[in-house]
């Protein structure tokens, strides 16, 4: 069974940093591209970042470019999101999501349960 | 950047109704469009990809159509478990604003 479990969320002050993790199991993690998607309270989905299976290709949404860094450790079956210079508008539930297969990078077939990040003083 | 506009943002319907949600892209995206369903407090669930391909395990009452700039998600006979928010997503990864389907 495919499982994605996020962790690392919490309360952080504006300007602070946080590192999210996503532990993957039930599939060959190193063969799949991954994403982070967030959802502010009561709002819609916002794609945040994409990383290919080998980490050779990385994309960011303009809203986080230069502040967030996506990475992965295929040996540990883990995905990460380093978030720096956090702002109030980064407050959201953060989901990790698996890309279904090559050629369908916009298709996210499995999602974690999410981890809440709250940026507030 | 490609923008996705969903309409309506909100719709009220009854069990058994046929429901159609539209997603318009600001420029052509061929058939590179997916649809997701999200229930409160839960992660989104993939329903349809490549505009019209039903994800494994998704009931056949869900269908998708369209290409280029206009796409539709249709639920042929709304069931109680279908009351949720629906999002489209395009090949450049961004999502539409969502359509909330509520019980009339």
PDB file of C-alpha atoms in Angstrom:
ATOM      1  CA  UNK A   1       0.000   0.000   0.000  1.00  0.00           C
ATOM      2  CA  UNK A   2       1.334   3.374  -1.010  1.00  0.00           C
ATOM      3  CA  UNK A   3       1.759   5.689   1.966  1.00  0.00           C
ATOM      4  CA  UNK A   4       3.021   9.241   2.227  1.00  0.00           C
ATOM      5  CA  UNK A   5       3.393  10.675   5.711  1.00  0.00           C
ATOM      6  CA  UNK A   6       4.316  14.312   6.217  1.00  0.00           C
ATOM      7  CA  UNK A   7       5.880  15.698   9.370  1.00  0.00           C
ATOM      8  CA  UNK A   8       7.680  18.779  10.600  1.00  0.00           C
ATOM      9  CA  UNK A   9       4.858  21.285  10.622  1.00  0.00           C
ATOM     10  CA  UNK A  10       4.213  23.635  13.503  1.00  0.00           C
ATOM     11  CA  UNK A  11       4.127  27.221  14.674  1.00  0.00           C
ATOM     12  CA  UNK A  12       6.964  29.476  13.519  1.00  0.00           C
ATOM     13  CA  UNK A  13       7.518  33.209  13.701  1.00  0.00           C
ATOM     14  CA  UNK A  14       7.645  35.375  10.589  1.00  0.00           C
ATOM     15  CA  UNK A  15      11.121  35.254   9.122  1.00  0.00           C
ATOM     16  CA  UNK A  16      11.772  31.863  10.634  1.00  0.00           C
ATOM     17  CA  UNK A  17      12.547  28.512   9.070  1.00  0.00           C
ATOM     18  CA  UNK A  18      11.029  25.066   9.066  1.00  0.00           C
ATOM     19  CA  UNK A  19      11.856  21.778   7.376  1.00  0.00           C
ATOM     20  CA  UNK A  20       9.082  19.469   6.289  1.00  0.00           C
ATOM     21  CA  UNK A  21       9.586  15.781   5.631  1.00  0.00           C
ATOM     22  CA  UNK A  22       7.540  13.240   3.724  1.00  0.00           C
ATOM     23  CA  UNK A  23       8.206   9.557   4.398  1.00  0.00           C
ATOM     24  CA  UNK A  24       7.233   7.286   1.529  1.00  0.00           C
ATOM     25  CA  UNK A  25       6.487   3.581   1.618  1.00  0.00           C
ATOM     26  CA  UNK A  26       4.772   0.905  -0.422  1.00  0.00           C
ATOM     27  CA  UNK A  27       6.404   1.808  -3.740  1.00  0.00           C
ATOM     28  CA  UNK A  28       9.823   2.320  -5.307  1.00  0.00           C
ATOM     29  CA  UNK A  29      10.319   5.925  -4.211  1.00  0.00           C
ATOM     30  CA  UNK A  30      13.400   6.461  -6.387  1.00  0.00           C
ATOM     31  CA  UNK A  31      11.334   5.868  -9.533  1.00  0.00           C
ATOM     32  CA  UNK A  32       8.801   8.638  -8.972  1.00  0.00           C
ATOM     33  CA  UNK A  33       8.812  12.396  -9.189  1.00  0.00           C
ATOM     34  CA  UNK A  34       7.283  14.172  -6.204  1.00  0.00           C
ATOM     35  CA  UNK A  35       5.650  17.461  -5.326  1.00  0.00           C
ATOM     36  CA  UNK A  36       4.661  19.698  -2.468  1.00  0.00           C
ATOM     37  CA  UNK A  37       1.200  21.272  -2.598  1.00  0.00           C
ATOM     38  CA  UNK A  38      -0.258  23.589   0.031  1.00  0.00           C
ATOM     39  CA  UNK A  39      -3.666  24.800   1.063  1.00  0.00           C
ATOM     40  CA  UNK A  40      -4.200  27.897   3.151  1.00  0.00           C
ATOM     41  CA  UNK A  41      -7.079  27.709   5.647  1.00  0.00           C
ATOM     42  CA  UNK A  42     -10.372  27.851   3.755  1.00  0.00           C
ATOM     43  CA  UNK A  43      -8.625  28.344   0.413  1.00  0.00           C
ATOM     44  CA  UNK A  44      -7.857  26.292  -2.668  1.00  0.00           C
ATOM     45  CA  UNK A  45      -4.885  24.167  -3.620  1.00  0.00           C
ATOM     46  CA  UNK A  46      -1.588  25.797  -4.533  1.00  0.00           C
ATOM     47  CA  UNK A  47       1.220  23.820  -6.133  1.00  0.00           C
ATOM     48  CA  UNK A  48       4.525  24.680  -4.413  1.00  0.00           C
ATOM     49  CA  UNK A  49       7.384  22.618  -5.825  1.00  0.00           C
ATOM     50  CA  UNK A  50       8.310  19.630  -8.015  1.00  0.00           C
ATOM     51  CA  UNK A  51      11.356  17.359  -7.977  1.00  0.00           C
ATOM     52  CA  UNK A  52      12.123  14.626 -10.475  1.00  0.00           C
ATOM     53  CA  UNK A  53      13.042  11.108  -9.420  1.00  0.00           C
ATOM     54  CA  UNK A  54      16.786  11.751  -9.687  1.00  0.00           C
ATOM     55  CA  UNK A  55      16.583  15.350  -8.403  1.00  0.00           C
ATOM     56  CA  UNK A  56      17.837  16.542 -11.781  1.00  0.00           C
ATOM     57  CA  UNK A  57      14.790  18.715 -12.434  1.00  0.00           C
ATOM     58  CA  UNK A  58      13.272  21.052  -9.857  1.00  0.00           C
ATOM     59  CA  UNK A  59      10.535  23.653 -10.190  1.00  0.00           C
ATOM     60  CA  UNK A  60       9.096  26.184  -7.779  1.00  0.00           C
ATOM     61  CA  UNK A  61       6.032  28.361  -7.713  1.00  0.00           C
ATOM     62  CA  UNK A  62       6.909  32.042  -8.001  1.00  0.00           C
ATOM     63  CA  UNK A  63       5.464  32.623  -4.527  1.00  0.00           C
ATOM     64  CA  UNK A  64       8.178  30.509  -2.870  1.00  0.00           C
ATOM     65  CA  UNK A  65      11.100  30.792  -5.284  1.00  0.00           C
ATOM     66  CA  UNK A  66      14.283  31.807  -3.483  1.00  0.00           C
ATOM     67  CA  UNK A  67      12.854  30.962  -0.069  1.00  0.00           C
ATOM     68  CA  UNK A  68      11.941  27.271  -0.266  1.00  0.00           C
ATOM     69  CA  UNK A  69      14.160  24.354  -1.290  1.00  0.00           C
ATOM     70  CA  UNK A  70      12.880  20.937  -2.264  1.00  0.00           C
ATOM     71  CA  UNK A  71      15.105  17.885  -1.946  1.00  0.00           C
ATOM     72  CA  UNK A  72      14.908  14.138  -1.610  1.00  0.00           C
ATOM     73  CA  UNK A  73      16.916  11.235  -0.263  1.00  0.00           C
ATOM     74  CA  UNK A  74      16.105   8.144  -2.271  1.00  0.00           C
ATOM     75  CA  UNK A  75      18.086   5.943   0.101  1.00  0.00           C
ATOM     76  CA  UNK A  76      15.812   7.062   2.926  1.00  0.00           C
ATOM     77  CA  UNK A  77      12.607   7.128   0.834  1.00  0.00           C
ATOM     78  CA  UNK A  78      12.098  10.693   1.932  1.00  0.00           C
ATOM     79  CA  UNK A  79      11.116  14.033   0.436  1.00  0.00           C
ATOM     80  CA  UNK A  80      11.898  17.357   2.089  1.00  0.00           C
ATOM     81  CA  UNK A  81      10.909  21.001   1.904  1.00  0.00           C
ATOM     82  CA  UNK A  82      13.212  23.530   3.546  1.00  0.00           C
ATOM     83  CA  UNK A  83      11.244  26.702   4.135  1.00  0.00           C
ATOM     84  CA  UNK A  84      13.126  29.907   4.977  1.00  0.00           C
ATOM     85  CA  UNK A  85      12.050  33.533   5.418  1.00  0.00           C
ATOM     86  CA  UNK A  86       8.559  32.389   6.254  1.00  0.00           C
ATOM     87  CA  UNK A  87       5.667  34.816   5.915  1.00  0.00           C
ATOM     88  CA  UNK A  88       2.143  34.840   7.281  1.00  0.00           C
ATOM     89  CA  UNK A  89       0.864  33.963   3.826  1.00  0.00           C
ATOM     90  CA  UNK A  90       2.813  30.676   3.960  1.00  0.00           C
ATOM     91  CA  UNK A  91       0.397  29.450   6.617  1.00  0.00           C
ATOM     92  CA  UNK A  92      -1.188  26.333   5.171  1.00  0.00           C
ATOM     93  CA  UNK A  93      -1.515  22.590   5.248  1.00  0.00           C
ATOM     94  CA  UNK A  94       1.367  21.197   3.219  1.00  0.00           C
ATOM     95  CA  UNK A  95       0.849  17.967   1.291  1.00  0.00           C
ATOM     96  CA  UNK A  96       3.385  15.806  -0.453  1.00  0.00           C
ATOM     97  CA  UNK A  97       2.064  14.167  -3.604  1.00  0.00           C
ATOM     98  CA  UNK A  98       3.399  11.551  -5.969  1.00  0.00           C
ATOM     99  CA  UNK A  99       3.472  11.994  -9.732  1.00  0.00           C
ATOM    100  CA  UNK A 100       1.584   9.133 -11.363  1.00  0.00           C
ATOM    101  CA  UNK A 101       4.185   8.301 -13.994  1.00  0.00           C
ATOM    102  CA  UNK A 102       6.577   9.780 -16.518  1.00  0.00           C
ATOM    103  CA  UNK A 103       4.879  11.984 -19.053  1.00  0.00           C
ATOM    104  CA  UNK A 104       2.100  12.818 -16.628  1.00  0.00           C
ATOM    105  CA  UNK A 105       3.903  15.255 -14.359  1.00  0.00           C
ATOM    106  CA  UNK A 106       0.673  17.110 -13.641  1.00  0.00           C
ATOM    107  CA  UNK A 107      -1.088  13.959 -12.390  1.00  0.00           C
ATOM    108  CA  UNK A 108      -0.750  13.407  -8.649  1.00  0.00           C
ATOM    109  CA  UNK A 109      -2.055   9.944  -7.829  1.00  0.00           C
ATOM    110  CA  UNK A 110      -1.173   9.649  -4.142  1.00  0.00           C
ATOM    111  CA  UNK A 111      -1.190  12.325  -1.461  1.00  0.00           C
ATOM    112  CA  UNK A 112      -0.152  12.431   2.174  1.00  0.00           C
ATOM    113  CA  UNK A 113      -2.489  13.543   4.937  1.00  0.00           C
ATOM    114  CA  UNK A 114      -0.797  16.920   5.223  1.00  0.00           C
ATOM    115  CA  UNK A 115       1.071  18.833   7.903  1.00  0.00           C
ATOM    116  CA  UNK A 116       0.008  22.253   9.157  1.00  0.00           C
ATOM    117  CA  UNK A 117       2.441  25.150   9.099  1.00  0.00           C
ATOM    118  CA  UNK A 118       1.394  28.277  10.962  1.00  0.00           C
ATOM    119  CA  UNK A 119       3.448  31.433  10.598  1.00  0.00           C
ATOM    120  CA  UNK A 120       2.566  33.878  13.323  1.00  0.00           C
ATOM    121  CA  UNK A 121       4.139  36.000  16.019  1.00  0.00           C
TER     122      UNK A 121
ATOM    123  CA  UNK B   1       1.700  31.720 -16.880  1.00  0.00           C
ATOM    124  CA  UNK B   2      -1.342  29.614 -17.659  1.00  0.00           C
ATOM    125  CA  UNK B   3      -4.378  30.411 -15.524  1.00  0.00           C
ATOM    126  CA  UNK B   4      -7.243  28.009 -14.880  1.00  0.00           C
ATOM    127  CA  UNK B   5     -10.695  29.424 -14.191  1.00  0.00           C
ATOM    128  CA  UNK B   6     -13.353  27.120 -12.810  1.00  0.00           C
ATOM    129  CA  UNK B   7     -17.062  27.781 -12.959  1.00  0.00           C
ATOM    130  CA  UNK B   8     -19.199  27.871 -11.051  1.00  0.00           C
ATOM    131  CA  UNK B   9     -17.306  28.441  -7.807  1.00  0.00           C
ATOM    132  CA  UNK B  10     -20.210  26.992  -5.912  1.00  0.00           C
ATOM    133  CA  UNK B  11     -23.179  24.897  -6.885  1.00  0.00           C
ATOM    134  CA  UNK B  12     -26.081  23.457  -5.005  1.00  0.00           C
ATOM    135  CA  UNK B  13     -27.517  20.187  -6.286  1.00  0.00           C
ATOM    136  CA  UNK B  14     -29.633  17.243  -5.233  1.00  0.00           C
ATOM    137  CA  UNK B  15     -28.861  13.546  -5.120  1.00  0.00           C
ATOM    138  CA  UNK B  16     -29.448  12.119  -8.576  1.00  0.00           C
ATOM    139  CA  UNK B  17     -28.777  15.387 -10.399  1.00  0.00           C
ATOM    140  CA  UNK B  18     -26.438  15.621 -13.367  1.00  0.00           C
ATOM    141  CA  UNK B  19     -23.669  18.086 -12.510  1.00  0.00           C
ATOM    142  CA  UNK B  20     -21.222  19.776 -14.850  1.00  0.00           C
ATOM    143  CA  UNK B  21     -18.190  21.801 -13.807  1.00  0.00           C
ATOM    144  CA  UNK B  22     -16.159  23.823 -16.299  1.00  0.00           C
ATOM    145  CA  UNK B  23     -12.452  24.617 -16.278  1.00  0.00           C
ATOM    146  CA  UNK B  24     -11.076  27.161 -18.753  1.00  0.00           C
ATOM    147  CA  UNK B  25      -7.380  27.608 -19.468  1.00  0.00           C
ATOM    148  CA  UNK B  26      -5.943  30.991 -20.419  1.00  0.00           C
ATOM    149  CA  UNK B  27      -4.077  29.316 -23.272  1.00  0.00           C
ATOM    150  CA  UNK B  28      -4.223  25.955 -24.960  1.00  0.00           C
ATOM    151  CA  UNK B  29      -3.037  22.971 -22.960  1.00  0.00           C
ATOM    152  CA  UNK B  30      -4.061  20.192 -25.338  1.00  0.00           C
ATOM    153  CA  UNK B  31      -5.482  17.454 -23.089  1.00  0.00           C
ATOM    154  CA  UNK B  32      -3.087  17.983 -20.191  1.00  0.00           C
ATOM    155  CA  UNK B  33      -5.718  18.399 -17.522  1.00  0.00           C
ATOM    156  CA  UNK B  34      -6.574  16.501 -14.360  1.00  0.00           C
ATOM    157  CA  UNK B  35      -9.511  16.670 -11.961  1.00  0.00           C
ATOM    158  CA  UNK B  36      -9.400  16.094  -8.205  1.00  0.00           C
ATOM    159  CA  UNK B  37     -12.016  15.725  -5.497  1.00  0.00           C
ATOM    160  CA  UNK B  38     -11.391  16.987  -1.986  1.00  0.00           C
ATOM    161  CA  UNK B  39     -13.556  16.444   1.072  1.00  0.00           C
ATOM    162  CA  UNK B  40     -13.196  18.592   4.207  1.00  0.00           C
ATOM    163  CA  UNK B  41     -10.106  17.739   6.228  1.00  0.00           C
ATOM    164  CA  UNK B  42      -8.898  15.221   3.665  1.00  0.00           C
ATOM    165  CA  UNK B  43      -6.252  15.157   0.968  1.00  0.00           C
ATOM    166  CA  UNK B  44      -7.341  15.558  -2.640  1.00  0.00           C
ATOM    167  CA  UNK B  45      -8.151  12.448  -4.638  1.00  0.00           C
ATOM    168  CA  UNK B  46      -7.341  12.030  -8.321  1.00  0.00           C
ATOM    169  CA  UNK B  47     -10.446  11.450 -10.443  1.00  0.00           C
ATOM    170  CA  UNK B  48      -9.492  12.038 -14.063  1.00  0.00           C
ATOM    171  CA  UNK B  49      -6.319  12.780 -16.031  1.00  0.00           C
ATOM    172  CA  UNK B  50      -5.514  13.496 -19.666  1.00  0.00           C
ATOM    173  CA  UNK B  51      -8.837  15.344 -19.677  1.00  0.00           C
ATOM    174  CA  UNK B  52     -10.951  12.207 -19.989  1.00  0.00           C
ATOM    175  CA  UNK B  53      -9.144   9.162 -18.553  1.00  0.00           C
ATOM    176  CA  UNK B  54     -10.788   7.824 -15.435  1.00  0.00           C
ATOM    177  CA  UNK B  55      -8.357   6.978 -12.641  1.00  0.00           C
ATOM    178  CA  UNK B  56      -8.533   3.366 -11.493  1.00  0.00           C
ATOM    179  CA  UNK B  57     -11.204   2.818  -8.877  1.00  0.00           C
ATOM    180  CA  UNK B  58     -13.159   5.986  -9.617  1.00  0.00           C
ATOM    181  CA  UNK B  59     -16.876   5.376 -10.275  1.00  0.00           C
ATOM    182  CA  UNK B  60     -17.995   5.590 -13.881  1.00  0.00           C
ATOM    183  CA  UNK B  61     -20.527   8.316 -13.076  1.00  0.00           C
ATOM    184  CA  UNK B  62     -17.547  10.680 -13.260  1.00  0.00           C
ATOM    185  CA  UNK B  63     -16.429  11.697 -16.720  1.00  0.00           C
ATOM    186  CA  UNK B  64     -14.244  14.361 -18.241  1.00  0.00           C
ATOM    187  CA  UNK B  65     -14.085  15.973 -21.639  1.00  0.00           C
ATOM    188  CA  UNK B  66     -12.490  18.804 -23.541  1.00  0.00           C
ATOM    189  CA  UNK B  67      -9.204  19.891 -25.013  1.00  0.00           C
ATOM    190  CA  UNK B  68      -7.369  23.103 -25.745  1.00  0.00           C
ATOM    191  CA  UNK B  69      -8.838  25.701 -23.415  1.00  0.00           C
ATOM    192  CA  UNK B  70     -12.197  24.350 -22.279  1.00  0.00           C
ATOM    193  CA  UNK B  71     -12.785  21.285 -20.158  1.00  0.00           C
ATOM    194  CA  UNK B  72     -15.681  19.793 -18.244  1.00  0.00           C
ATOM    195  CA  UNK B  73     -16.121  17.379 -15.377  1.00  0.00           C
ATOM    196  CA  UNK B  74     -19.513  15.702 -15.321  1.00  0.00           C
ATOM    197  CA  UNK B  75     -21.107  13.668 -12.576  1.00  0.00           C
ATOM    198  CA  UNK B  76     -23.968  11.815 -14.253  1.00  0.00           C
ATOM    199  CA  UNK B  77     -25.991  11.111 -11.110  1.00  0.00           C
ATOM    200  CA  UNK B  78     -24.826  12.858  -7.965  1.00  0.00           C
ATOM    201  CA  UNK B  79     -24.418  10.600  -4.964  1.00  0.00           C
ATOM    202  CA  UNK B  80     -24.250  11.637  -1.277  1.00  0.00           C
ATOM    203  CA  UNK B  81     -20.519  10.909  -1.164  1.00  0.00           C
ATOM    204  CA  UNK B  82     -19.883  13.264  -4.104  1.00  0.00           C
ATOM    205  CA  UNK B  83     -20.544  16.426  -2.117  1.00  0.00           C
ATOM    206  CA  UNK B  84     -17.071  17.901  -2.056  1.00  0.00           C
ATOM    207  CA  UNK B  85     -14.843  20.481  -3.699  1.00  0.00           C
ATOM    208  CA  UNK B  86     -13.463  19.764  -7.153  1.00  0.00           C
ATOM    209  CA  UNK B  87     -10.260  21.161  -8.638  1.00  0.00           C
ATOM    210  CA  UNK B  88      -8.753  21.071 -12.084  1.00  0.00           C
ATOM    211  CA  UNK B  89      -4.986  21.079 -12.652  1.00  0.00           C
ATOM    212  CA  UNK B  90      -2.964  21.685 -15.785  1.00  0.00           C
ATOM    213  CA  UNK B  91       0.359  20.509 -17.153  1.00  0.00           C
ATOM    214  CA  UNK B  92       2.227  23.476 -15.687  1.00  0.00           C
ATOM    215  CA  UNK B  93       1.032  22.126 -12.335  1.00  0.00           C
ATOM    216  CA  UNK B  94      -1.183  24.998 -11.196  1.00  0.00           C
ATOM    217  CA  UNK B  95      -4.734  24.404  -9.979  1.00  0.00           C
ATOM    218  CA  UNK B  96      -8.036  26.050 -10.689  1.00  0.00           C
ATOM    219  CA  UNK B  97      -9.819  27.880  -7.900  1.00  0.00           C
ATOM    220  CA  UNK B  98     -12.171  25.019  -7.067  1.00  0.00           C
ATOM    221  CA  UNK B  99     -15.879  24.281  -7.276  1.00  0.00           C
ATOM    222  CA  UNK B 100     -17.734  23.413  -4.118  1.00  0.00           C
ATOM    223  CA  UNK B 101     -20.678  21.076  -4.626  1.00  0.00           C
ATOM    224  CA  UNK B 102     -23.193  21.253  -1.810  1.00  0.00           C
ATOM    225  CA  UNK B 103     -26.492  19.594  -1.058  1.00  0.00           C
ATOM    226  CA  UNK B 104     -29.577  21.521  -2.123  1.00  0.00           C
TER     227      UNK B 104
END
